[in-house]
CSV table of C-alpha atoms in Angstrom, one decimal:
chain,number,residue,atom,x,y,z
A,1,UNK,CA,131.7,-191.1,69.3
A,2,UNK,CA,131.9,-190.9,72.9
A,3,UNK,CA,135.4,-188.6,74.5
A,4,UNK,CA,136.4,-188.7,77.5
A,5,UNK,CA,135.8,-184.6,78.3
A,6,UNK,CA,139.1,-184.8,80.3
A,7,UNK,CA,141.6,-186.7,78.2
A,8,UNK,CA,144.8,-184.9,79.5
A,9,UNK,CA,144.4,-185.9,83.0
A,10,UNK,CA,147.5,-186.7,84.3
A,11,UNK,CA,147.9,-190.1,85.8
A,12,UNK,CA,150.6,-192.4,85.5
A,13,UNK,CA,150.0,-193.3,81.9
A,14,UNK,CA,149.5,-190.5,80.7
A,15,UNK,CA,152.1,-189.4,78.4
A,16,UNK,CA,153.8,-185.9,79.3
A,17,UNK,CA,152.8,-183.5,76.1
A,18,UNK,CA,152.9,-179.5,77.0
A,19,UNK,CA,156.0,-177.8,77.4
A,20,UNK,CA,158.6,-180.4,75.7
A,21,UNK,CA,159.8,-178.5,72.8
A,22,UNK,CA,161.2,-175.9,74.9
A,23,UNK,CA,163.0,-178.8,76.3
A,24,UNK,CA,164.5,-180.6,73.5
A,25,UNK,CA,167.9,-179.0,72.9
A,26,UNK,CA,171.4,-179.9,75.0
A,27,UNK,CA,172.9,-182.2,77.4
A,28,UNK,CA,174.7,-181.7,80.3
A,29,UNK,CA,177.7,-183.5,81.4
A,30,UNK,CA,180.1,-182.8,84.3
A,31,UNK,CA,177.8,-181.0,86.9
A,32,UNK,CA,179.1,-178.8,90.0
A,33,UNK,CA,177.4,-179.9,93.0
A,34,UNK,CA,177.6,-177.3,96.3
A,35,UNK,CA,180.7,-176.2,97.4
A,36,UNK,CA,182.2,-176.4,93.6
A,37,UNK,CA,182.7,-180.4,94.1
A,38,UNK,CA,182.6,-182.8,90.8
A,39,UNK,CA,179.9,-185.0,90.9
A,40,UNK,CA,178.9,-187.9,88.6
A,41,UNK,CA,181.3,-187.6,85.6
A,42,UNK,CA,181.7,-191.1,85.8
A,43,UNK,CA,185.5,-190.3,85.2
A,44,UNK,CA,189.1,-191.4,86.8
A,45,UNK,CA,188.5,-193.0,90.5
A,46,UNK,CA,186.0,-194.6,92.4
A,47,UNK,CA,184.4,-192.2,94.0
A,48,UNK,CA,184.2,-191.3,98.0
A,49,UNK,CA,181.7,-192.9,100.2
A,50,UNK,CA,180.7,-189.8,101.7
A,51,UNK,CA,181.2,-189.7,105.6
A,52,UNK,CA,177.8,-188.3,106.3
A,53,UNK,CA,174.2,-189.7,105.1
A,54,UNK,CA,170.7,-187.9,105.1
A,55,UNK,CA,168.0,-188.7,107.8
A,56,UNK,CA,166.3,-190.3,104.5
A,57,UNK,CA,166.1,-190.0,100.6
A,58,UNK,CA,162.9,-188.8,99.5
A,59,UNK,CA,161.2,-190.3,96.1
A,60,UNK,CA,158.9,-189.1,93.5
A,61,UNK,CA,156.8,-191.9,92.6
A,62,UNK,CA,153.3,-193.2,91.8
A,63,UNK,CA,151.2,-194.2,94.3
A,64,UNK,CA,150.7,-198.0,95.0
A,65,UNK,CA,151.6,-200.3,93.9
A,66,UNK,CA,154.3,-198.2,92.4
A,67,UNK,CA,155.5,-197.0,95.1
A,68,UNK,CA,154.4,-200.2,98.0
A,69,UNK,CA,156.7,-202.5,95.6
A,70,UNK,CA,159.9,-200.3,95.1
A,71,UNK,CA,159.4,-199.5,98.7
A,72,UNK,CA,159.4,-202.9,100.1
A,73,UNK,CA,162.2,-204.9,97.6
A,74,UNK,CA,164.1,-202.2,96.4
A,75,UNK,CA,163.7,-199.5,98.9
A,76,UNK,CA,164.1,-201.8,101.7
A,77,UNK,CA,167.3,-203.5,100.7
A,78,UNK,CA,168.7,-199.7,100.3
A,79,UNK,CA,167.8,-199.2,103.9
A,80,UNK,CA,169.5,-202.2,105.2
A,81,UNK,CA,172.8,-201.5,103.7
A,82,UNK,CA,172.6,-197.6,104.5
A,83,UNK,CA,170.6,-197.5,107.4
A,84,UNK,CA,168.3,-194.8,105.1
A,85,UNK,CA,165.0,-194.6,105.6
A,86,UNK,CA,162.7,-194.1,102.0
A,87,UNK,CA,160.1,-191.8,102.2
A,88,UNK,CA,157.8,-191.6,98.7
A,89,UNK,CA,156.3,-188.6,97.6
A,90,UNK,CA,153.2,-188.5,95.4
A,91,UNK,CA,153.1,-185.2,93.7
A,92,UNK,CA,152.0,-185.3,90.0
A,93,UNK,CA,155.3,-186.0,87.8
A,94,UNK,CA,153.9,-183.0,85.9
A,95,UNK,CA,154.1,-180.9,89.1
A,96,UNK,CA,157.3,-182.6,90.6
A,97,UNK,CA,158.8,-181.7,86.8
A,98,UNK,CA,158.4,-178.1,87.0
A,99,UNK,CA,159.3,-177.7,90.8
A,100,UNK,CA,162.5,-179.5,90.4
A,101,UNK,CA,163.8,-177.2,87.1
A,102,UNK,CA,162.7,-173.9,88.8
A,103,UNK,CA,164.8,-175.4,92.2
A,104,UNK,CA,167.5,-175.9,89.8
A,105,UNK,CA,167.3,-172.7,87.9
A,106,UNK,CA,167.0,-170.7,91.1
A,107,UNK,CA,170.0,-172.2,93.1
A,108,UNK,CA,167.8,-174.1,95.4
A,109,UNK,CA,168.0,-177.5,96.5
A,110,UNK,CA,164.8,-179.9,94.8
A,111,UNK,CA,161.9,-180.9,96.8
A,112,UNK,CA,163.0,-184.6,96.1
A,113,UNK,CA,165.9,-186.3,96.1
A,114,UNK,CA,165.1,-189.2,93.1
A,115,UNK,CA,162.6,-188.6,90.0
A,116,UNK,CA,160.8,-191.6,89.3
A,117,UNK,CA,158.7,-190.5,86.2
A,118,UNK,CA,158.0,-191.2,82.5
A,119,UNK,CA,160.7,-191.5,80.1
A,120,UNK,CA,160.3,-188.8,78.0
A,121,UNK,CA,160.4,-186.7,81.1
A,122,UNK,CA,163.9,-188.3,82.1
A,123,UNK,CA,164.7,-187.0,78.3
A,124,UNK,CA,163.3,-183.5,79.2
A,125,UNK,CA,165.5,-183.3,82.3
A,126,UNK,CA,168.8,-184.2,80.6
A,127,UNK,CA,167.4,-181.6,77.6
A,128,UNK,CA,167.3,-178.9,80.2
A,129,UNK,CA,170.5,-180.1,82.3
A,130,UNK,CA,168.4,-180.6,85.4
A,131,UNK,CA,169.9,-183.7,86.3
A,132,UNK,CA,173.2,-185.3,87.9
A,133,UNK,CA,174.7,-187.7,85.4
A,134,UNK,CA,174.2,-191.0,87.2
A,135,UNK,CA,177.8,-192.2,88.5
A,136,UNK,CA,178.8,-195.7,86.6
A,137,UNK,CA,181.7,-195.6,89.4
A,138,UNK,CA,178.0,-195.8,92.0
A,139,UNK,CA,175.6,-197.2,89.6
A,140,UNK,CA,177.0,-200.1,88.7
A,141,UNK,CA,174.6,-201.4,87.3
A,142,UNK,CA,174.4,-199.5,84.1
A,143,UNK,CA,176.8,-201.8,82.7
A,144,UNK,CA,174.2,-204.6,82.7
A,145,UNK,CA,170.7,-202.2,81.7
A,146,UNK,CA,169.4,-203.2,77.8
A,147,UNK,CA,169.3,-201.1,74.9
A,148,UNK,CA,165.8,-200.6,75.7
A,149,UNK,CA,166.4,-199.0,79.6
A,150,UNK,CA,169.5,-196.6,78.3
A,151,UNK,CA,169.2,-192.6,77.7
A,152,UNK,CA,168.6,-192.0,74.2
A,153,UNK,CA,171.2,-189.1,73.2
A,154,UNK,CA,173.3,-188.9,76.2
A,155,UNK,CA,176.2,-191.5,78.2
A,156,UNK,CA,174.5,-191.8,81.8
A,157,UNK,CA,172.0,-189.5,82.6
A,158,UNK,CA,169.3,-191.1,83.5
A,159,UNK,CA,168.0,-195.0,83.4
A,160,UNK,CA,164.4,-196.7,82.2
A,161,UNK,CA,163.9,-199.0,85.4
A,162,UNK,CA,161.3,-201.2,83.5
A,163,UNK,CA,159.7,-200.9,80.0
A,164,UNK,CA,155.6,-201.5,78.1
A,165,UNK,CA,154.2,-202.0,75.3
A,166,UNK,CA,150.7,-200.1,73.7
A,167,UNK,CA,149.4,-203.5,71.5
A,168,UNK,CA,146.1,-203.9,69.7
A,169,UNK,CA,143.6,-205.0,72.4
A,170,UNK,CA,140.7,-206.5,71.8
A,171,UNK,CA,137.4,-208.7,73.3
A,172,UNK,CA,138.0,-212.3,72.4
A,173,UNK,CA,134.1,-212.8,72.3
A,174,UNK,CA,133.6,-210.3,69.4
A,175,UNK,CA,136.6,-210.9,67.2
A,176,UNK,CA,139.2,-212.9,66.5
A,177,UNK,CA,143.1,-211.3,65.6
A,178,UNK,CA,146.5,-212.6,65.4
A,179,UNK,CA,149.8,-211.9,66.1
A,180,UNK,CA,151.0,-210.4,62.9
A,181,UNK,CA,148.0,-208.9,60.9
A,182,UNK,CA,148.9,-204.7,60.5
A,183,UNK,CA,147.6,-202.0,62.0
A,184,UNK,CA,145.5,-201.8,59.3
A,185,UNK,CA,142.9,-203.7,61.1
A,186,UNK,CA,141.4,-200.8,62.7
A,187,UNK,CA,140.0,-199.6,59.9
A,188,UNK,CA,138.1,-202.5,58.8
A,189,UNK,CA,134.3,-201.6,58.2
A,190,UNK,CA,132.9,-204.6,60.6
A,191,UNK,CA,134.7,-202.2,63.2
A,192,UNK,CA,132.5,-199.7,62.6
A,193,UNK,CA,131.8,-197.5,66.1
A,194,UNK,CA,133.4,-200.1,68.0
A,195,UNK,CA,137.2,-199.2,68.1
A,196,UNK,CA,139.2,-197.6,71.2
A,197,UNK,CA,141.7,-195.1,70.5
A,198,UNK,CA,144.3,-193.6,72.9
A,199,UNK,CA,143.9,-189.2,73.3
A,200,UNK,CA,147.4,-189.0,73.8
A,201,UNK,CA,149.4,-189.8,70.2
A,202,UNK,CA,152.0,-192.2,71.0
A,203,UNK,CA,150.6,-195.3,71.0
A,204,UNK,CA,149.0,-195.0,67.3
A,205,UNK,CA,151.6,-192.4,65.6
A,206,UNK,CA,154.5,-194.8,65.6
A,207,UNK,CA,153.2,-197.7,64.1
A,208,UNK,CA,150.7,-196.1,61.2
A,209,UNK,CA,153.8,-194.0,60.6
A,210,UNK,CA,155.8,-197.5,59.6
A,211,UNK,CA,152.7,-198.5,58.1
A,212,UNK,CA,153.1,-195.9,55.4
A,213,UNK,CA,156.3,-196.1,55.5
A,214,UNK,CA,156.6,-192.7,57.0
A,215,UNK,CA,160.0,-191.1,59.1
A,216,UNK,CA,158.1,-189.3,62.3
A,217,UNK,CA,161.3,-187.9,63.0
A,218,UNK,CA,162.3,-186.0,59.4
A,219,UNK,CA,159.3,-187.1,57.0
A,220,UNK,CA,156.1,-185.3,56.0
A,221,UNK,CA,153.2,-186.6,58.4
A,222,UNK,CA,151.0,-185.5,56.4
A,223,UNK,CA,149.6,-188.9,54.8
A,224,UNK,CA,149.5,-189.7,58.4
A,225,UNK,CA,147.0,-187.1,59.5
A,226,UNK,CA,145.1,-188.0,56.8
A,227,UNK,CA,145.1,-191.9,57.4
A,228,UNK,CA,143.4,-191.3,61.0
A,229,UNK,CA,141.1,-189.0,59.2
A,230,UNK,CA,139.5,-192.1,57.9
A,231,UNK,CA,139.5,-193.5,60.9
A,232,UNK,CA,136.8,-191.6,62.4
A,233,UNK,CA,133.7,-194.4,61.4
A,234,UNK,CA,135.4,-196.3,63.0
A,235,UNK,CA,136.1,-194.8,66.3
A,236,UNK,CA,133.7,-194.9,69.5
A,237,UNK,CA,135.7,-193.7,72.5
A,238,UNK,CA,139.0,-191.6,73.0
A,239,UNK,CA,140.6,-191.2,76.1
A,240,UNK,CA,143.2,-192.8,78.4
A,241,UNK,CA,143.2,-196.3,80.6
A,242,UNK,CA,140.4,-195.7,82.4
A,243,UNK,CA,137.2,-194.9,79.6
A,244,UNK,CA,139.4,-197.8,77.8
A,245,UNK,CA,138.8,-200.5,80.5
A,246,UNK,CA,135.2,-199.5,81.6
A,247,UNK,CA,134.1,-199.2,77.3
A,248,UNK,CA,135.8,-202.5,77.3
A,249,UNK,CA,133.6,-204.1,80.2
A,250,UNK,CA,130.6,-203.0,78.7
A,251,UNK,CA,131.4,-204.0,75.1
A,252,UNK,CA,130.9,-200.5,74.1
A,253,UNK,CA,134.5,-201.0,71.9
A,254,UNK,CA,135.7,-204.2,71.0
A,255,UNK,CA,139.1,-203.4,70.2
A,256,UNK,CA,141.8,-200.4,70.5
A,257,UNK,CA,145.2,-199.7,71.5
A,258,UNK,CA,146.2,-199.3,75.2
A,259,UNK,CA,148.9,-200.3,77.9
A,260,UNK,CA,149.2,-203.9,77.5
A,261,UNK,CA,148.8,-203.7,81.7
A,262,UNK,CA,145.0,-202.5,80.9
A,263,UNK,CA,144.2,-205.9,79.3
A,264,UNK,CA,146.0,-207.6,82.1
A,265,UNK,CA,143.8,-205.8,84.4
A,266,UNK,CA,140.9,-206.5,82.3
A,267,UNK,CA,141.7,-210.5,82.8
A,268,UNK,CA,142.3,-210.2,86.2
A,269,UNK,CA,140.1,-208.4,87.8
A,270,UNK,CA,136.4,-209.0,85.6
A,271,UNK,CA,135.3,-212.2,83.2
A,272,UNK,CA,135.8,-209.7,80.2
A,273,UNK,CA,137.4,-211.6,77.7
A,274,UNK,CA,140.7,-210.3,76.4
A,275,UNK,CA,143.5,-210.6,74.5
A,276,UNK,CA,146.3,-208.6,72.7
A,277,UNK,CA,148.5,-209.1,69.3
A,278,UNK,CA,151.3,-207.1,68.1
A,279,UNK,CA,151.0,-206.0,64.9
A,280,UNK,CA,153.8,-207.0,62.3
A,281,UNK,CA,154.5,-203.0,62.0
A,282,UNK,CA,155.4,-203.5,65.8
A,283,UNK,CA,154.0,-202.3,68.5
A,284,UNK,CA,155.3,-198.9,70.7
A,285,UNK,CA,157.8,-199.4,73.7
A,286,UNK,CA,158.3,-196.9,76.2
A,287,UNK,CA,159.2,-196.9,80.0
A,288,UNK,CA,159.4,-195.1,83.2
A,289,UNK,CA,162.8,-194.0,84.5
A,290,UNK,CA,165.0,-192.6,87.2
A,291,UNK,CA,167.5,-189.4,87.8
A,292,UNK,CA,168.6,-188.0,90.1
A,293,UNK,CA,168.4,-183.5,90.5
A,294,UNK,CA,170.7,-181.2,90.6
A,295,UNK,CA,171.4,-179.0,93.4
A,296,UNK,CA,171.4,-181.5,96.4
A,297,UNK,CA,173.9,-181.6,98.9
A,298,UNK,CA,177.2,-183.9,97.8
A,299,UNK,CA,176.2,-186.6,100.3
A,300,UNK,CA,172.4,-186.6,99.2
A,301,UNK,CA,173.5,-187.5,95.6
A,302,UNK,CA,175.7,-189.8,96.3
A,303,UNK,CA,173.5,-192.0,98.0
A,304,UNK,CA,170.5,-191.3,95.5
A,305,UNK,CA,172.8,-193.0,92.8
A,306,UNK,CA,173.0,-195.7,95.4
A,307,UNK,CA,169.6,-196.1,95.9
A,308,UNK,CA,168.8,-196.1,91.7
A,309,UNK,CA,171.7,-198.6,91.8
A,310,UNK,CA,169.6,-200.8,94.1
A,311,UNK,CA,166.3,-200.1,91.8
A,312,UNK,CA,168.3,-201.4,89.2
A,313,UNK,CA,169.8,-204.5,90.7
A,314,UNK,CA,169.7,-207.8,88.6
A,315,UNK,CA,167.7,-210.1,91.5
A,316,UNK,CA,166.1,-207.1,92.9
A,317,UNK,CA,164.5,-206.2,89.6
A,318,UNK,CA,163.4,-209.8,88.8
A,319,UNK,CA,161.3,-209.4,91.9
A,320,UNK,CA,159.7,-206.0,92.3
A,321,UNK,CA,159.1,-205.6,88.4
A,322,UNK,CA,157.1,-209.3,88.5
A,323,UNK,CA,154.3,-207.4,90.8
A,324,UNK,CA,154.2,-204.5,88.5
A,325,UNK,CA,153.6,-206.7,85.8
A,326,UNK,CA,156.0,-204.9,83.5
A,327,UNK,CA,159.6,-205.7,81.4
A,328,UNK,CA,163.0,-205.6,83.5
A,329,UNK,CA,165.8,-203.8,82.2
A,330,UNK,CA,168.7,-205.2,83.4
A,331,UNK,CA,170.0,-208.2,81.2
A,332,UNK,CA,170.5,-209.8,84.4
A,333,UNK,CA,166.7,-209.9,85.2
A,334,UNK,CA,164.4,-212.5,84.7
A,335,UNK,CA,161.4,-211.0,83.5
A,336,UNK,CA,157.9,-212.4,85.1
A,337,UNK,CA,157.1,-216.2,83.6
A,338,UNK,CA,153.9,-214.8,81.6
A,339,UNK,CA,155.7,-212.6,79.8
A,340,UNK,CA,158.7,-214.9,78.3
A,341,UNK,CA,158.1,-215.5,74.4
A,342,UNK,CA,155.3,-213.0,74.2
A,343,UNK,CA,155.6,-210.2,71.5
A,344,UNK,CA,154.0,-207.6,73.8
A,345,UNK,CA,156.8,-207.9,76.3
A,346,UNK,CA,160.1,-207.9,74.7
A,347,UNK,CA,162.8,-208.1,76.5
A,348,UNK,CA,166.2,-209.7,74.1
A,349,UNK,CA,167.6,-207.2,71.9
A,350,UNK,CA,166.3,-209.6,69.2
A,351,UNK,CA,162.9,-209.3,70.8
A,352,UNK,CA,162.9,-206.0,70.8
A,353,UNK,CA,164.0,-205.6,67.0
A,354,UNK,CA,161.4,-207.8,66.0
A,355,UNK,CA,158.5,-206.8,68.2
A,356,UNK,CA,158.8,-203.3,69.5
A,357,UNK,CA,159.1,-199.7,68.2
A,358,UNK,CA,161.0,-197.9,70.8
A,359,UNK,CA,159.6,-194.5,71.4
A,360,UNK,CA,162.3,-191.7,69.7
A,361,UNK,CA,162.1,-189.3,72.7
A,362,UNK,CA,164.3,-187.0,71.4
A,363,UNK,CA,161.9,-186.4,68.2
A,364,UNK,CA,159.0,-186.6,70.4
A,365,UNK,CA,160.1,-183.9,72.6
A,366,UNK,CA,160.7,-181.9,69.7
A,367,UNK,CA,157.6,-181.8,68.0
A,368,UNK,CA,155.2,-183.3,70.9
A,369,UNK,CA,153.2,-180.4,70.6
A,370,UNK,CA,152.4,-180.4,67.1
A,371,UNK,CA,151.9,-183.6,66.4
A,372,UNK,CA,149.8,-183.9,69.7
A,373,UNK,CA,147.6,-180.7,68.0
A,374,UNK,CA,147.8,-182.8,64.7
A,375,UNK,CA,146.7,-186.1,65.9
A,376,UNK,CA,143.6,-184.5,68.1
A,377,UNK,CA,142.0,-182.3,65.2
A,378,UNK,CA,142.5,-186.1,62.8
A,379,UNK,CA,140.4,-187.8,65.4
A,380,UNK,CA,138.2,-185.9,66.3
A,381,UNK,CA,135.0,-185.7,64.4
């Protein structure tokens, strides 16, 4: 079995782990911003346009083409109606995380004005009250976001801006699956050293969980530990997207569970034939999200709202989330045409019943650590 030496190397896909337990208890609601004023309760009148605006509003993000396509639909449709320049900052969300709660927790202002980061990281910062409840009186647009792009546990805090799946991947030339079959699949014998599996937990706890019919949240994971015990013949590489593609190319694995955006990849960029099914257990949903910090001058977080507001826009959406190749959350989008009736990108709330199994952030956070801990040692051989 081949791993990737490195597995918790933080990109964009990797799933925050460390620290989250700490981070799993409370919600904050009304927030004081400087000067004592009430900021983003959501509550009684619209609220001021402030008289003064910031020489720009500065964004965590990705790199391209995270940050290219918010930038140039979003970003720039935010400047024309402000007059705001957007400046994009790529600091690790990791590191962004932990700058922006010691700002907080010492009285400073954050380093960035908008957190664009994973979702379970938008959980941690309304866990540790970090964040400004977004505005609906600003962000209008929460009133059209899906199930799906909502805070789990709280009103407002935060919003998913686009969600993805983790389906069963696998070469086309080696094997032939269908929409359907259970997870169970990866532990056939003619699998033998060929199967991919994720070094991060998510993408495989969920589903085996429902497989045996197990509660992650309150049940005894112990027959789950077990199960991926088992798997171990099976399994030839663990890691994260990148080992996954390049074991993929070679034919090194012929099948494993990854962002359905690394088989998209796969199609376009090589002639490696690929495709993915969703397994009738369902197949893990998760997303990236927006908030905006605490501790920002009044002005600054009003037209941060603004600015998510825009991210979030109905047309806007339809078009920047297309490039990214992932799942709008407002109701008012129109996801990409490739993606419409396919179980790997649901979208309707009936889609999502059927096909998906929404990450529980809140249980996650809680017990990330262990389960993370649990998960590795079951692997592993």
């Amino acid at each position: 079995m081949h791993v990737n030496r490195e597995p918790w190397t933080v990109d964009r896909r990797t799933v925050l782990r460390g620290g989250l337990a700490a981070m799993a208890a409370g919600v904050g609601t009304a927030v004081l911003g400087p000067g004592g004023a009430l900021l983003g309760t959501g509550a009684g009148a619209a609220p001021k346009v402030p008289t003064t605006k910031p020489s720009k509003l500065v964004v965590r993000s990705w790199g391209p083409p995270w940050s290219s396509t918010i930038g140039d639909i979003p970003g720039k449709a935010f400047t024309a109606k402000t007059g705001i320049p957007v400046e994009f900052d790529l600091t690790d969300f990791t590191v962004m995380d932990t700058k922006v709660r010691l700002a907080v927790r010492s009285g400073h202002r954050p380093p960035v004005d908008v957190m664009y980061t994973i979702g379970r990281s938008c959980y941690a910062a309304s866990a540790q009250k970090v964040l400004v409840p977004l505005d609906p009186g600003i962000v209008t647009n929460l009133a059209h976001i899906s199930p799906a792009g909502k805070p789990q546990g709280s009103a407002s805090d935060y919003v998913l801006v686009y969600t993805y799946t983790t389906p069963l991947i696998y070469r086309t030339d080696k094997l032939k699956l269908t929409n359907g079959m259970s997870w169970q699949v990866m532990w056939d014998a003619a699998y033998k050293g060929r199967l991919f599996v994720p070094a991060n937990f998510d993408p495989l706890l969920f589903p085996v969980a429902k497989m045996l019919k197990r509660n992650p949240a309150s049940g005894n994971l112990a027959p789950v530990w077990a199960k991926f015990k088992t798997l171990r013949p099976n399994i030839q590489v663990v890691g994260d997207d990148t080992p996954f593609i390049n074991n993929m190319k070679t034919g090194e694995v012929w099948l494993g569970s990854a962002l359905v955006g690394d088989a998209l990849a796969l199609q376009q960029t090589t002639k490696v034939p690929v495709d993915w099914i969703v397994p009738k257990e369902g197949a893990v949903l998760t997303g990236d999200g927006m908030y905006v910090p605490k501790n920002l001058p009044s002005d600054v977080t009003y037209w941060a709202q603004v600015f998510v507001n825009e991210v979030i826009d109905a047309r806007l959406q339809t078009q920047w989330t297309g490039k990214v190749e992932t799942v709008p959350t407002n109701l008012g989008a129109t996801p990409a045409a490739f993606m419409k009736g396919n179980p790997a990108f649901p979208f309707t709330a009936a889609e999502i019943e059927k096909y998906a199994i929404p990450e529980p952030l809140a249980a996650a956070a809680k017990n990330g650590d262990g389960w993370q801990a649990n998960y590795t040692a079951a692997i592993q051989k």
